[in-house]
Structure formats: structure tokens, C-alpha cells
Amino acid sequence: MPVKHLLLAAITITVLALISLLIGGGDLSLAALLSPQEGQYAAQILLISRIPRTLALILAGTAMAVAGTIMQMLTRNRFVEPSTAGTVESASLGLLIVTLFAPEASVIVKMLVAAGFALAGTALFLRILRLVPLRSVLTVPLVGIMLGGIIGAVANFIAYRFDLLQSLNAWTTGDFSGVLRGRYELLWIAFALTLLAYLAADRLTLAGMGRDFATNLGLRYRSVVSFGLVIVAMVTATIVVTVGMLPFLGLVVPNVVSLLMGDNMRRSLPWIAMLGAGLVLVCDIVGRVVYYPYEIPIGTIMGIVGSALFLLLLLKGRERLA
Amino acid sequence: MIEISNIRKAYADTIVVRDVSLQIPRRGITSIIGSNGAGKSTLLSMISRLTPMTAGTVTVDGLDVTKTPSDVLAKRLSILRQDYRIGSRLTVRDLVEFGRYPYSKGRLTAEDRSQADKAIGFLGLEALADRFLDELSGGQRQRAYVAMVLCQDTDYVLFDEPLNNLDMRHAVGMMKLLRQAADNLEKTIVLVLHDINFASCYSDYIVAMRDGVLIRHGSPDEIMTREAIREVYDMDVDIRDIDGRRIAVYYT
């Protein structure tokens, strides 16, 4: 698709971002910003709350959609994303454990521990996939959801015992209402990782064609898979630590883009990133407007919008999803 | 030259390929025949380093396939397996251009693009170039894969049952095309074939396997005999000379 369309999408994202900047409990209009009395207050809201929140939305949306795409390439299955592969649950478990044993650890350390767990959990998922005879494309996400269920149950049990259920819930349900300056910057790491994924787009696309195919073309398949897994694990961990899981995003966005323009990631990744950011922005704006001045967490909105879109994809593009 | 010495593939309690040694000369078409489960595909797969061998060595122009870096080998030898199930939605052009990956690593040069165009033209896929693979028929897709492998432009090209999915007309077209690639582009082509008559009409050299063992090899005239075919397939087949070609009449 031509550059013109990409530009148009970028403008749409910018408009959505502006809307996101202007919505919220406090009054923040252009007039307020410019008025001498309220100006300073308004500027503070903008700098401490609104800009961080909007940036967090864009960064998280982009990263999550790209992480989903990578998962689908590596497993060669369109129904896989971090929340259907045990990745999210593993990251939460890791976060729970580091919170229990080293509560004073810095957020970076916590993120890295969560990423380590996410990596181990996802590697376990891939290992199980190699052992289980896969009769249908649906077996893959089912295995992942079951594995996630088991790991999640362990996490739940521990959290229940140590009175951390609320934290666990916050990690698994995306919510941007608590995003303030100083609490979201980790997401830039996730964004940097997506840029890294873009540099490796050709390799990831090739890996998506299977081991033999990739090997024939001289690709070091194993190292590309490991590279992809590390990116997915780090992105998931970062998002779980900062804003909480965004369900369905990594599933819906890559599938929509794949239907529209195929799977050559060199071409599709910019679109996946933009659609991811756009969808998250829209869902968060809706969550803030519907019940104004109260908020509905984005995880809930995303769950509704995402599952509806996903059902639609299932019914419409069935033969292609195989 | 591909030099295979004493290669063996064993799984837990079965030996699929048993100590095969063979030299495949440069240029021309070599066909591997044999009944199902004779180890043909496994042999091809080991030659192309996709399946690790239990014992033995394979060298391609002196390069040991298990030790040579994969991206170096990818410029010498390519393989098209029969069971590719590419789930990715790629256009035919995307796929064919990926054939240049060993050279370009994703940054296509003008030279890469013209090679891709040539391969697409060679297989008559111009009209389908911008279609997605999942919108093509089985035969069209098969041709797209072959175009990709030719675009990879290696001296040695291995095909596992390239006639799969192809109807009579396209099967003949494919064999003629491979013959052309061997004669005009000076490729060395190794095929696994099920239809021995295609092997007879288009190969320079036929290799016959049975139960993991290489039992015969030679020119089509040497292999297309009643005795040899009985030995390979356990089947009594009438071999006729039709217009100077040896044809097995095995349908009844």
C-alpha cells in the first residue's frame, strides 16, 4: 500500500492522540492552557498526566500488536498471542515472585525478572507444541490457554496466600488511568524492541514460513526464533509491569492487517504498529467518555471490542486463518 | 559434484537410510525412484542439511553440508520439499524475491529484482505475480515455489516430488522446464519422482532405492528394464520401447 495511505493513518493517530490529550476529569482546553490564571495548572495536568497517558497508549498499543505478530510468525498459527501462549501469566507469576522476595527491587529489575519468566513460559509452550500431535490449528492456542491457566492458577494461589490478589489483577487487566509521569517510561523499552523487530522483519517473515524453508534460504532459524521470543517476552513483561495486559490486541490487529495486505512484515509491520496504537487510543477514549467523569478500564473495553472483532474474523476469514 | 558417502539415518529402532554412497555429477538431471518409504525424501533432506544424518558425510563441491555455514550453502544448493505448508499470506512476487535472501539479506538490489522477474517469467507467472499464494490453485502455487527456488540461482537444485499437485499438462510442462534449466542454465537437478516414465524420459541418470538402500543406479536405459524395476518395486512391469523412449506400462 502506498506511502500516502500510511501518511493518512499517521494523521489519524495524531488526531486520536490530540483527543486523548483533551479528555479527562480536569479541565484542559486550549483556552485554559493559554489563560494566565489557569495556565500553569492546565500545563501541569498536561505534562504529568495527559501526555504520559497518551504516549503510554501509543507505545503499548504498538508494542503489543507487534509482539502478537511475532508470536504468530514463530508458531505459524494465527490464533496465538502472548495471552494465548502462557506468556502473560508467566510474566505475572515472575512479577509476583519478585514482589514477594525483593519488594524494594527497582522497576527495571522487576521487569527483567518478569521477562525471564515470560521467556521460560513461552519456551515451555513451544516445547509442548513440538510434543503434542497438532491435528487442528485450534489445538495450538488451546494448549497455550491451558498452559496459561495452569501458570495463572499457581500465581493466583500464591497471590491469595500473600494478599496480593489486587496487584495480580492490576497486571492482568490493562488500565491507563494510573499512568503518570515517571510511571510509564519503561514502555519506551517496549517501543525500542518493536523497532528492533522491524529491522529483523525479513528474518521474522522467513521464520514464519517454517524451519525447512528458512534453512534452505540460509537463515539461522533457531537464533531468529530465540530473538523473536526474547522480544515477545520483554514486551509482554514491560506492558504487564506498567499498564497491565491488553487482551486481544495482539490477535486482532495482526489478523486484520494480514487479510488486508499479507504477511510480508517489511511491509505490514508499520501498519500493525499504527493499527495497534489507533485501536488502543480509541478504546481508551471510549472508556473515558462513556461513563464520564468516571472511567472504564481499557482492558474491559478492549475485551468487548477485541472479542467482537475476533469473532468476526473467525467467521469471515475462516479458510484463510488456517 | 555432490558426494555422498556412507550416510545413514536411524530413528529409535528403524533405519530409514542405510549407508548410502553416491556421486551425483554436475549438470543434468538425476532422478531418485523407489516405492513409498524407501528413504528417498530422507536422503534428499539430508543432502540439503534439513535433516541431520546419523552417520556419514555429504559434500557439495567439496563443502561439507553439515559444517558449512547455512548462508554460504544457500548460494550453492537449494531444495524444494513437497510438504511445504506456508501459512503466510505472501504474494507470488514476495515469495520469489525471498529466493534472493541468501544474496540480499532482505535488501533487494536491482539485480535481485531482475532475477525475480526472470524466474517469474520462466514459470509463466507474470499474471499472478501480485496475487496471494492462498488465492492460487495447488498447481499455480507449486510453480510459484519452483520460481522461488530458481530465483535462488544455485548450481544444485533439489526437488522432492515436484510433480505433486500438477495435472498432466502442467507435469509435462514442469519436466520440460527442469530439462531447460539443466541444459540452458547449466543446473544440476536432483529429483524424487514417483512416475518412472517421467524419470525415464527426462533424466540423465536414475538412482533406485529400496528399504533405505541404494540398489541400482545408471542411465535410464540401464534402469528401465523388467528385472531392475521388479527389484525396485516388487512388481512385474512390461517395459516398451516407444519412439526411442523406454516406457513402463504399469497401469493394469
Coordinates of C-alpha atoms in Angstrom, one line a residue:
Chain A
M1 CA 0.0 0.0 0.0
P2 CA 1.3 3.4 -0.9
V3 CA 3.0 5.8 1.4
K4 CA 0.0 8.2 1.0
H5 CA -2.1 5.8 3.0
L6 CA 0.5 5.4 5.6
L7 CA 0.6 9.1 6.0
L8 CA -3.2 9.3 6.3
A9 CA -3.0 6.7 9.1
A10 CA -0.4 8.7 10.9
I11 CA -2.6 11.8 10.7
T12 CA -5.5 9.8 12.2
I13 CA -3.3 8.6 15.0
T14 CA -2.2 12.2 15.7
V15 CA -5.9 13.3 15.8
L16 CA -6.7 10.5 18.2
A17 CA -3.8 11.4 20.3
L18 CA -4.9 15.0 20.5
I19 CA -8.4 13.9 21.5
S20 CA -6.9 11.7 24.2
L21 CA -4.9 14.7 25.5
L22 CA -8.1 16.8 25.9
I23 CA -10.3 14.3 27.6
G24 CA -10.3 13.8 31.4
G25 CA -11.5 14.8 34.8
G26 CA -9.7 18.1 34.9
D27 CA -10.5 21.0 32.6
L28 CA -7.9 21.1 29.8
S29 CA -8.9 23.2 26.8
L30 CA -6.7 25.4 24.6
A31 CA -8.3 28.4 26.3
A32 CA -7.4 27.1 29.8
L33 CA -3.8 26.5 28.7
L34 CA -3.4 30.0 27.4
S35 CA -5.2 31.8 30.2
P36 CA -2.8 33.4 32.8
Q37 CA -4.7 32.1 35.9
E38 CA -5.3 28.5 35.0
G39 CA -2.5 28.1 32.5
Q40 CA 0.0 26.7 34.9
Y41 CA -2.4 24.2 36.4
A42 CA -3.5 23.1 33.0
A43 CA 0.0 22.7 31.8
Q44 CA 0.8 20.6 34.8
I45 CA -2.1 18.3 34.0
L46 CA -0.9 18.1 30.5
L47 CA 2.7 17.3 31.4
I48 CA 2.2 15.0 34.4
S49 CA -0.9 13.1 33.4
R50 CA -2.3 13.6 29.8
I51 CA 0.9 13.4 27.8
P52 CA 2.3 10.4 29.7
R53 CA -1.0 8.6 29.3
T54 CA -1.3 9.3 25.6
L55 CA 2.3 8.3 25.0
A56 CA 1.8 5.1 27.0
L57 CA -1.3 4.2 25.0
I58 CA 0.6 4.6 21.7
L59 CA 3.7 2.8 22.9
A60 CA 1.8 -0.1 24.5
G61 CA -0.6 -0.5 21.6
T62 CA 2.3 -0.6 19.1
A63 CA 4.4 -3.0 21.0
M64 CA 1.6 -5.4 21.9
A65 CA 0.4 -5.6 18.3
V66 CA 3.9 -6.3 17.0
A67 CA 4.5 -8.9 19.8
G68 CA 1.4 -10.7 18.7
T69 CA 2.5 -10.7 15.1
I70 CA 5.9 -12.1 16.1
M71 CA 4.2 -14.9 18.1
Q72 CA 2.0 -15.8 15.1
M73 CA 5.1 -15.9 12.8
L74 CA 7.0 -18.1 15.2
T75 CA 4.2 -20.6 15.9
R76 CA 2.9 -20.3 12.4
N77 CA -0.6 -20.1 13.9
R78 CA -2.9 -17.1 13.6
F79 CA -4.6 -17.7 17.0
V80 CA -1.5 -17.2 19.1
E81 CA -0.6 -14.1 21.0
P82 CA 1.1 -13.5 24.4
S83 CA -2.3 -14.0 26.2
T84 CA -3.0 -17.4 24.5
A85 CA 0.5 -18.8 25.0
G86 CA 1.1 -18.6 28.7
T87 CA 3.4 -15.6 28.2
V88 CA 1.3 -13.1 30.2
E89 CA 0.6 -15.5 33.0
S90 CA 4.3 -16.4 33.3
A91 CA 5.2 -12.7 33.3
S92 CA 2.7 -12.1 36.1
L93 CA 4.0 -15.0 38.1
G94 CA 7.5 -13.7 37.8
L95 CA 6.4 -10.3 38.8
L96 CA 4.6 -11.7 41.8
I97 CA 7.6 -13.7 42.9
V98 CA 10.0 -10.7 42.7
T99 CA 7.4 -8.6 44.5
L100 CA 7.4 -11.2 47.3
F101 CA 11.1 -11.8 47.6
A102 CA 12.5 -8.4 46.7
P103 CA 9.8 -5.8 47.2
E104 CA 12.3 -3.0 47.0
A105 CA 13.7 -4.0 43.7
S106 CA 13.7 -1.3 41.1
V107 CA 11.0 -1.4 38.4
I108 CA 13.7 -2.4 35.8
V109 CA 14.7 -5.4 37.9
K110 CA 11.1 -6.4 38.3
M111 CA 10.5 -6.1 34.6
L112 CA 13.6 -8.2 33.8
V113 CA 12.5 -11.0 36.2
A114 CA 9.0 -10.9 34.7
A115 CA 10.6 -11.1 31.2
G116 CA 12.7 -14.1 32.3
F117 CA 9.6 -15.9 33.5
A118 CA 7.7 -14.9 30.3
L119 CA 10.6 -16.3 28.2
A120 CA 10.6 -19.6 30.1
G121 CA 6.9 -19.9 30.0
T122 CA 6.8 -19.3 26.2
A123 CA 9.7 -21.6 25.6
L124 CA 7.8 -24.3 27.5
F125 CA 4.8 -23.6 25.3
L126 CA 6.8 -24.1 22.2
R127 CA 8.3 -27.3 23.6
I128 CA 4.9 -28.7 24.4
L129 CA 3.8 -27.8 20.9
R130 CA 6.6 -30.0 19.5
L131 CA 5.5 -32.9 21.6
V132 CA 1.7 -32.7 21.0
P133 CA 0.3 -34.0 17.7
L134 CA -1.4 -31.0 16.2
R135 CA -4.4 -32.1 14.5
S136 CA -6.1 -28.7 14.1
V137 CA -5.0 -25.1 14.0
L138 CA -7.1 -24.6 17.1
T139 CA -5.1 -27.1 19.2
V140 CA -2.2 -24.6 19.4
P141 CA -4.0 -21.8 21.2
L142 CA -5.9 -24.3 23.3
V143 CA -2.7 -25.7 24.5
G144 CA -1.5 -22.2 25.2
I145 CA -4.6 -21.2 27.1
M146 CA -4.4 -24.4 29.2
L147 CA -0.8 -23.8 30.0
G148 CA -1.7 -20.1 30.8
G149 CA -4.5 -21.4 33.0
I150 CA -2.1 -23.6 35.0
I151 CA 0.5 -21.0 35.5
G152 CA -2.2 -18.4 36.3
A153 CA -3.6 -20.8 38.9
V154 CA -0.2 -21.0 40.6
A155 CA 0.1 -17.3 40.5
N156 CA -3.4 -16.9 41.9
F157 CA -2.8 -19.3 44.7
I158 CA 0.4 -17.5 45.8
A159 CA -1.3 -14.1 45.5
Y160 CA -4.2 -15.3 47.5
R161 CA -1.9 -16.6 50.3
F162 CA 0.1 -13.4 50.4
D163 CA -2.7 -11.0 49.9
L164 CA -1.5 -9.8 46.6
L165 CA -4.6 -10.6 44.5
Q166 CA -5.2 -6.9 43.8
S167 CA -1.8 -6.4 42.3
L168 CA -2.2 -9.6 40.2
N169 CA -5.4 -8.3 38.9
A170 CA -3.8 -4.9 38.0
W171 CA -1.2 -6.7 36.0
T172 CA -3.6 -8.8 34.1
T173 CA -6.1 -6.1 33.3
G174 CA -4.9 -3.2 31.3
D175 CA -5.7 0.2 32.8
F176 CA -4.1 3.5 31.8
S177 CA -5.8 5.7 34.5
G178 CA -2.9 5.4 36.8
V179 CA -0.3 6.4 34.2
L180 CA 1.6 9.5 35.4
R181 CA 5.0 11.0 34.5
G182 CA 7.6 8.6 36.0
R183 CA 5.4 5.5 35.8
Y184 CA 5.3 4.7 32.1
E185 CA 8.8 5.4 30.7
L186 CA 9.6 1.7 30.7
L187 CA 7.3 1.4 27.8
W188 CA 9.9 3.2 25.7
I189 CA 11.9 -0.1 26.0
A190 CA 9.0 -2.0 24.5
F191 CA 8.9 0.5 21.7
A192 CA 12.6 0.2 21.1
L193 CA 12.1 -3.5 20.9
T194 CA 9.5 -3.1 18.2
L195 CA 11.9 -1.0 16.2
L196 CA 14.4 -3.8 16.6
A197 CA 11.8 -6.3 15.3
Y198 CA 11.3 -4.1 12.3
L199 CA 15.0 -4.3 11.5
A200 CA 14.7 -8.0 11.5
A201 CA 11.4 -8.1 9.6
D202 CA 12.7 -10.1 6.7
R203 CA 14.2 -12.7 9.0
L204 CA 11.0 -13.0 11.0
T205 CA 8.9 -13.3 7.9
L206 CA 11.2 -16.1 6.7
A207 CA 11.0 -17.9 10.0
G208 CA 7.2 -17.6 9.6
M209 CA 7.5 -19.9 6.6
G210 CA 8.8 -22.7 8.6
R211 CA 12.2 -24.2 9.6
D212 CA 12.9 -26.0 6.4
F213 CA 12.0 -23.2 4.2
A214 CA 14.1 -20.7 6.2
T215 CA 17.0 -23.1 6.4
N216 CA 17.0 -23.6 2.7
L217 CA 17.5 -19.8 2.3
G218 CA 20.4 -19.8 4.7
L219 CA 18.6 -18.4 7.7
R220 CA 19.8 -19.4 11.1
Y221 CA 16.3 -20.4 12.2
R222 CA 17.0 -21.2 15.8
S223 CA 18.6 -17.9 16.5
V224 CA 15.8 -16.0 14.8
V225 CA 13.2 -17.9 16.9
S226 CA 15.2 -17.1 20.1
F227 CA 15.4 -13.4 19.0
G228 CA 11.7 -13.3 18.4
L229 CA 10.9 -14.9 21.7
V230 CA 13.1 -12.6 23.7
I231 CA 11.4 -9.6 22.1
V232 CA 7.9 -11.0 22.8
A233 CA 8.8 -11.8 26.4
M234 CA 10.4 -8.4 27.1
V235 CA 7.5 -6.5 25.5
T236 CA 4.9 -8.5 27.5
A237 CA 6.8 -8.1 30.7
T238 CA 7.1 -4.3 30.2
I239 CA 3.4 -4.0 29.5
V240 CA 2.4 -6.2 32.4
V241 CA 4.6 -4.2 34.8
T242 CA 3.5 -0.7 33.6
V243 CA -0.2 -0.7 32.4
G244 CA -1.4 -4.3 32.6
M245 CA -2.3 -6.7 29.9
L246 CA -4.2 -5.6 26.8
P247 CA -6.2 -8.6 25.7
F248 CA -7.0 -9.5 22.0
L249 CA -4.8 -6.7 20.7
G250 CA -2.1 -9.0 19.6
L251 CA -4.6 -11.2 18.0
V252 CA -7.0 -8.9 16.2
V253 CA -4.5 -6.3 14.8
P254 CA -2.1 -8.7 13.0
N255 CA -5.0 -10.7 11.6
V256 CA -6.8 -7.7 10.2
V257 CA -3.6 -6.4 8.6
S258 CA -2.8 -9.8 7.3
L259 CA -6.1 -10.0 5.5
L260 CA -5.6 -6.6 4.0
M261 CA -2.0 -6.7 2.9
G262 CA -0.5 -10.0 3.6
D263 CA 2.3 -11.2 5.9
N264 CA 5.4 -9.7 4.5
M265 CA 6.5 -8.0 7.7
R266 CA 8.7 -5.5 6.0
R267 CA 5.5 -4.1 4.5
S268 CA 2.9 -4.9 7.1
L269 CA 4.7 -4.0 10.4
P270 CA 4.2 -0.2 10.1
W271 CA 0.5 -0.9 9.6
I272 CA 0.4 -3.3 12.5
A273 CA 2.1 -0.7 14.7
M274 CA -0.3 2.1 13.7
L275 CA -3.5 0.0 13.9
G276 CA -2.4 -1.2 17.3
A277 CA -1.8 2.3 18.6
G278 CA -5.1 3.5 17.0
L279 CA -7.2 0.7 18.5
V280 CA -5.8 1.3 21.9
L281 CA -6.3 5.0 21.7
V282 CA -9.9 4.6 20.6
C283 CA -10.7 2.0 23.3
D284 CA -9.2 4.2 26.0
I285 CA -11.0 7.3 24.8
V286 CA -14.3 5.3 24.7
G287 CA -13.6 4.1 28.2
R288 CA -13.1 7.7 29.4
V289 CA -16.1 9.1 27.7
V290 CA -18.8 6.5 28.2
Y291 CA -19.2 7.0 31.9
Y292 CA -17.7 10.5 32.3
P293 CA -16.2 11.6 34.6
Y294 CA -15.6 8.0 35.7
E295 CA -13.5 5.6 33.7
I296 CA -14.0 2.1 32.5
P297 CA -10.6 0.3 32.3
I298 CA -9.3 -0.2 28.8
G299 CA -8.9 -3.9 29.5
T300 CA -12.7 -4.2 29.7
I301 CA -13.4 -2.1 26.5
M302 CA -10.7 -4.0 24.7
G303 CA -12.2 -7.3 25.7
I304 CA -15.5 -6.3 24.2
V305 CA -14.3 -4.7 21.1
G306 CA -11.5 -7.2 20.6
S307 CA -13.6 -10.3 21.1
A308 CA -16.3 -9.0 18.7
L309 CA -13.7 -8.3 16.1
F310 CA -12.1 -11.6 16.6
L311 CA -15.4 -13.5 16.2
L312 CA -16.0 -11.5 13.0
L313 CA -12.5 -12.5 11.7
L314 CA -13.2 -16.2 12.7
L315 CA -16.5 -16.2 10.8
K316 CA -15.4 -14.2 7.8
G317 CA -11.9 -15.3 7.1
R318 CA -12.1 -18.9 8.2
E319 CA -10.3 -20.6 5.4
R320 CA -7.5 -18.0 5.5
L321 CA -6.9 -18.4 9.2
A322 CA -5.9 -22.0 8.8
Chain B
M1 CA 29.6 -32.6 -7.7
I2 CA 27.6 -33.9 -4.8
E3 CA 29.5 -36.6 -3.0
I4 CA 27.5 -38.8 -0.6
S5 CA 29.5 -41.2 1.5
N6 CA 28.1 -43.8 3.8
I7 CA 25.2 -41.7 5.0
R8 CA 22.7 -43.3 7.4
K9 CA 19.6 -42.1 9.1
A10 CA 18.3 -44.0 12.1
Y11 CA 15.4 -43.3 14.3
A12 CA 15.0 -45.1 17.6
D13 CA 14.6 -48.6 16.2
T14 CA 14.3 -48.2 12.5
I15 CA 16.9 -47.4 9.9
V16 CA 15.5 -45.2 7.1
V17 CA 18.6 -44.7 5.0
R18 CA 21.2 -47.4 5.3
D19 CA 24.8 -46.5 4.4
V20 CA 24.2 -44.9 1.0
S21 CA 27.2 -43.8 -1.0
L22 CA 26.7 -42.0 -4.3
Q23 CA 28.2 -39.4 -6.5
I24 CA 25.9 -37.0 -8.4
P25 CA 27.8 -35.4 -11.3
R26 CA 27.5 -31.8 -12.2
R27 CA 24.9 -30.7 -14.7
G28 CA 21.9 -32.7 -15.9
I29 CA 19.0 -34.3 -14.1
T30 CA 19.3 -37.2 -11.6
S31 CA 16.1 -38.8 -10.5
I32 CA 15.7 -40.9 -7.4
I33 CA 13.0 -43.5 -7.7
G34 CA 11.7 -46.2 -5.3
S35 CA 8.5 -47.2 -3.5
N36 CA 6.9 -45.3 -0.6
G37 CA 9.1 -45.4 2.5
A38 CA 12.3 -46.3 0.6
G39 CA 14.1 -43.4 2.1
K40 CA 14.2 -41.1 -1.0
S41 CA 12.9 -38.0 0.7
T42 CA 15.1 -38.5 3.7
L43 CA 18.1 -38.9 1.5
L44 CA 17.3 -35.6 -0.3
S45 CA 16.6 -33.9 3.0
M46 CA 20.0 -35.0 4.4
I47 CA 21.8 -33.9 1.3
S48 CA 20.3 -30.4 1.8
R49 CA 21.1 -30.3 5.6
L50 CA 17.4 -30.1 6.6
T51 CA 17.6 -33.4 8.4
P52 CA 20.7 -34.2 10.4
M53 CA 22.3 -37.5 9.4
T54 CA 23.2 -40.2 11.9
A55 CA 26.4 -41.1 10.2
G56 CA 28.3 -40.3 7.0
T57 CA 29.1 -37.1 5.1
V58 CA 27.8 -35.2 2.2
T59 CA 29.9 -32.6 0.3
V60 CA 28.7 -30.2 -2.3
D61 CA 31.6 -29.0 -4.5
G62 CA 33.8 -30.0 -1.5
L63 CA 31.8 -28.2 1.1
D64 CA 30.6 -30.4 3.9
V65 CA 26.9 -29.6 4.2
T66 CA 26.8 -30.1 8.0
K67 CA 29.8 -27.8 8.6
T68 CA 29.4 -25.1 6.0
P69 CA 27.6 -22.0 7.2
S70 CA 24.0 -22.2 6.1
D71 CA 24.0 -19.0 4.3
V72 CA 27.0 -20.0 2.2
L73 CA 25.4 -23.3 1.3
A74 CA 22.2 -21.4 0.4
K75 CA 24.0 -19.9 -2.6
R76 CA 25.2 -23.3 -3.8
L77 CA 22.3 -25.6 -3.2
S78 CA 18.5 -25.2 -2.8
I79 CA 15.8 -27.6 -2.0
L80 CA 12.0 -27.6 -2.6
R81 CA 10.3 -30.1 -0.3
Q82 CA 6.9 -31.4 -1.2
D83 CA 5.2 -30.8 2.2
Y84 CA 5.6 -27.0 2.5
R85 CA 2.6 -25.6 4.1
I86 CA 3.3 -21.9 4.1
G87 CA 0.6 -20.4 6.2
S88 CA 1.9 -16.9 5.5
R89 CA 0.0 -14.7 3.1
L90 CA 2.6 -13.6 0.7
T91 CA 2.3 -12.6 -2.9
V92 CA 3.9 -14.7 -5.6
R93 CA 6.4 -11.8 -6.1
D94 CA 7.2 -11.6 -2.4
L95 CA 7.9 -15.4 -2.3
V96 CA 10.0 -15.4 -5.4
E97 CA 12.0 -12.4 -4.2
F98 CA 12.7 -14.2 -0.9
G99 CA 14.7 -16.6 -3.2
R100 CA 17.3 -13.8 -3.2
Y101 CA 17.6 -13.7 0.5
P102 CA 21.0 -15.5 0.6
Y103 CA 22.4 -12.7 -1.5
S104 CA 20.5 -9.7 -0.4
K105 CA 19.6 -10.5 3.2
G106 CA 16.3 -8.6 2.5
R107 CA 17.8 -5.5 0.9
L108 CA 16.9 -6.2 -2.7
T109 CA 19.1 -4.7 -5.4
A110 CA 18.1 -4.0 -9.0
E111 CA 19.9 -7.2 -9.9
D112 CA 17.8 -9.2 -7.4
R113 CA 14.6 -7.8 -8.8
S114 CA 15.5 -8.6 -12.3
Q115 CA 16.4 -12.2 -11.3
A116 CA 13.0 -12.4 -9.7
D117 CA 11.3 -11.1 -12.8
K118 CA 13.2 -13.7 -14.9
A119 CA 12.1 -16.5 -12.6
I120 CA 8.5 -15.4 -12.7
G121 CA 8.7 -15.2 -16.5
F122 CA 10.4 -18.6 -16.7
L123 CA 7.4 -20.2 -15.0
G124 CA 4.8 -18.1 -16.8
L125 CA 3.5 -16.5 -13.6
E126 CA 3.5 -12.8 -14.7
A127 CA -0.3 -12.5 -14.5
L128 CA -0.3 -14.0 -11.0
A129 CA 2.7 -12.1 -9.6
D130 CA 0.7 -9.9 -7.3
R131 CA -1.8 -12.5 -6.1
F132 CA -1.5 -14.0 -2.7
L133 CA -0.4 -17.6 -2.5
D134 CA -3.5 -18.7 -0.7
E135 CA -5.6 -17.5 -3.6
L136 CA -3.9 -19.8 -6.1
S137 CA -4.6 -23.3 -7.1
G138 CA -2.3 -26.1 -6.0
G139 CA -0.5 -26.3 -9.3
Q140 CA 0.0 -22.5 -9.5
R141 CA 1.4 -22.5 -6.0
Q142 CA 3.7 -25.3 -6.9
R143 CA 5.0 -23.3 -9.8
A144 CA 5.5 -20.2 -7.6
Y145 CA 7.7 -22.3 -5.2
V146 CA 9.7 -23.6 -8.2
A147 CA 10.2 -20.0 -9.3
M148 CA 11.4 -19.1 -5.9
V149 CA 14.0 -21.9 -5.9
L150 CA 15.1 -21.0 -9.4
C151 CA 15.4 -17.4 -8.3
Q152 CA 17.8 -18.6 -5.5
D153 CA 20.0 -19.3 -8.5
T154 CA 22.1 -22.2 -7.1
D155 CA 24.1 -24.6 -9.1
Y156 CA 22.4 -27.5 -7.4
V157 CA 18.6 -27.7 -7.1
L158 CA 16.8 -30.5 -5.3
F159 CA 13.1 -31.2 -5.7
D160 CA 11.1 -33.6 -3.7
E161 CA 8.2 -34.7 -5.9
P162 CA 7.9 -31.6 -8.0
L163 CA 5.0 -33.0 -9.9
N164 CA 2.8 -33.2 -6.9
N165 CA -0.5 -31.4 -7.4
L166 CA 0.2 -31.0 -11.1
D167 CA -2.2 -32.2 -13.8
M168 CA -0.9 -34.0 -17.0
R169 CA -0.2 -30.8 -18.9
H170 CA 1.5 -29.0 -16.1
A171 CA 3.5 -32.0 -15.1
V172 CA 4.9 -32.3 -18.6
G173 CA 5.5 -28.5 -18.6
M174 CA 7.4 -28.7 -15.3
M175 CA 9.6 -31.5 -16.6
K176 CA 10.4 -29.7 -19.8
L177 CA 11.2 -26.6 -17.8
L178 CA 13.5 -28.5 -15.5
R179 CA 15.2 -30.0 -18.6
Q180 CA 15.7 -26.5 -19.9
A181 CA 17.1 -25.3 -16.6
A182 CA 19.6 -28.2 -16.7
D183 CA 20.5 -27.6 -20.4
N184 CA 20.4 -23.9 -20.7
L185 CA 21.2 -22.6 -17.2
E186 CA 23.6 -25.4 -16.5
K187 CA 22.0 -26.5 -13.3
T188 CA 22.4 -29.8 -11.5
I189 CA 18.9 -31.0 -10.7
V190 CA 18.1 -33.9 -8.4
L191 CA 14.5 -35.1 -8.2
V192 CA 12.5 -37.5 -6.3
L193 CA 9.9 -38.9 -8.7
H194 CA 7.1 -41.4 -8.4
D195 CA 6.3 -41.7 -12.1
I196 CA 9.1 -43.8 -13.5
N197 CA 8.1 -42.8 -17.0
F198 CA 8.9 -39.2 -16.3
A199 CA 12.2 -40.3 -14.8
S200 CA 12.9 -42.4 -17.9
C201 CA 12.1 -39.6 -20.4
Y202 CA 13.8 -36.7 -18.7
S203 CA 16.7 -37.9 -16.6
D204 CA 20.3 -38.4 -17.4
Y205 CA 20.8 -40.6 -14.5
I206 CA 18.4 -42.7 -12.3
V207 CA 19.1 -43.8 -8.8
A208 CA 16.8 -46.5 -7.3
M209 CA 16.3 -47.1 -3.6
R210 CA 14.6 -49.8 -1.7
D211 CA 14.2 -50.1 2.1
G212 CA 16.8 -47.4 2.7
V213 CA 19.4 -49.0 0.5
L214 CA 20.6 -47.7 -2.9
I215 CA 20.1 -50.8 -5.0
R216 CA 20.8 -49.6 -8.6
H217 CA 22.0 -46.6 -10.4
G218 CA 22.6 -45.9 -14.0
S219 CA 21.3 -44.3 -17.2
P220 CA 17.6 -44.6 -17.9
D221 CA 18.3 -47.4 -20.4
E222 CA 20.0 -49.4 -17.7
I223 CA 17.3 -48.9 -15.0
M224 CA 14.3 -49.2 -17.2
T225 CA 14.4 -52.9 -17.6
R226 CA 12.0 -55.5 -16.4
E227 CA 14.5 -57.0 -13.9
A228 CA 15.5 -53.7 -12.4
I229 CA 12.0 -52.4 -12.0
R230 CA 11.0 -55.7 -10.4
E231 CA 13.8 -55.4 -8.0
V232 CA 12.9 -51.8 -7.1
Y233 CA 9.1 -52.1 -6.8
D234 CA 8.4 -55.8 -6.4
M235 CA 6.2 -55.6 -9.4
D236 CA 6.3 -57.2 -12.8
V237 CA 6.1 -54.5 -15.4
D238 CA 6.1 -54.5 -19.1
I239 CA 8.8 -52.1 -20.4
R240 CA 8.2 -51.0 -24.0
D241 CA 10.2 -49.0 -26.5
I242 CA 8.1 -46.2 -27.8
D243 CA 9.7 -43.8 -30.2
G244 CA 13.1 -44.5 -28.7
R245 CA 11.9 -44.0 -25.1
R246 CA 11.5 -46.7 -22.5
I247 CA 8.1 -46.6 -21.1
A248 CA 6.8 -48.8 -18.3
V249 CA 3.2 -50.0 -18.8
Y250 CA 2.2 -50.5 -15.2
Y251 CA -1.4 -49.5 -15.1
T252 CA -3.0 -52.9 -15.3

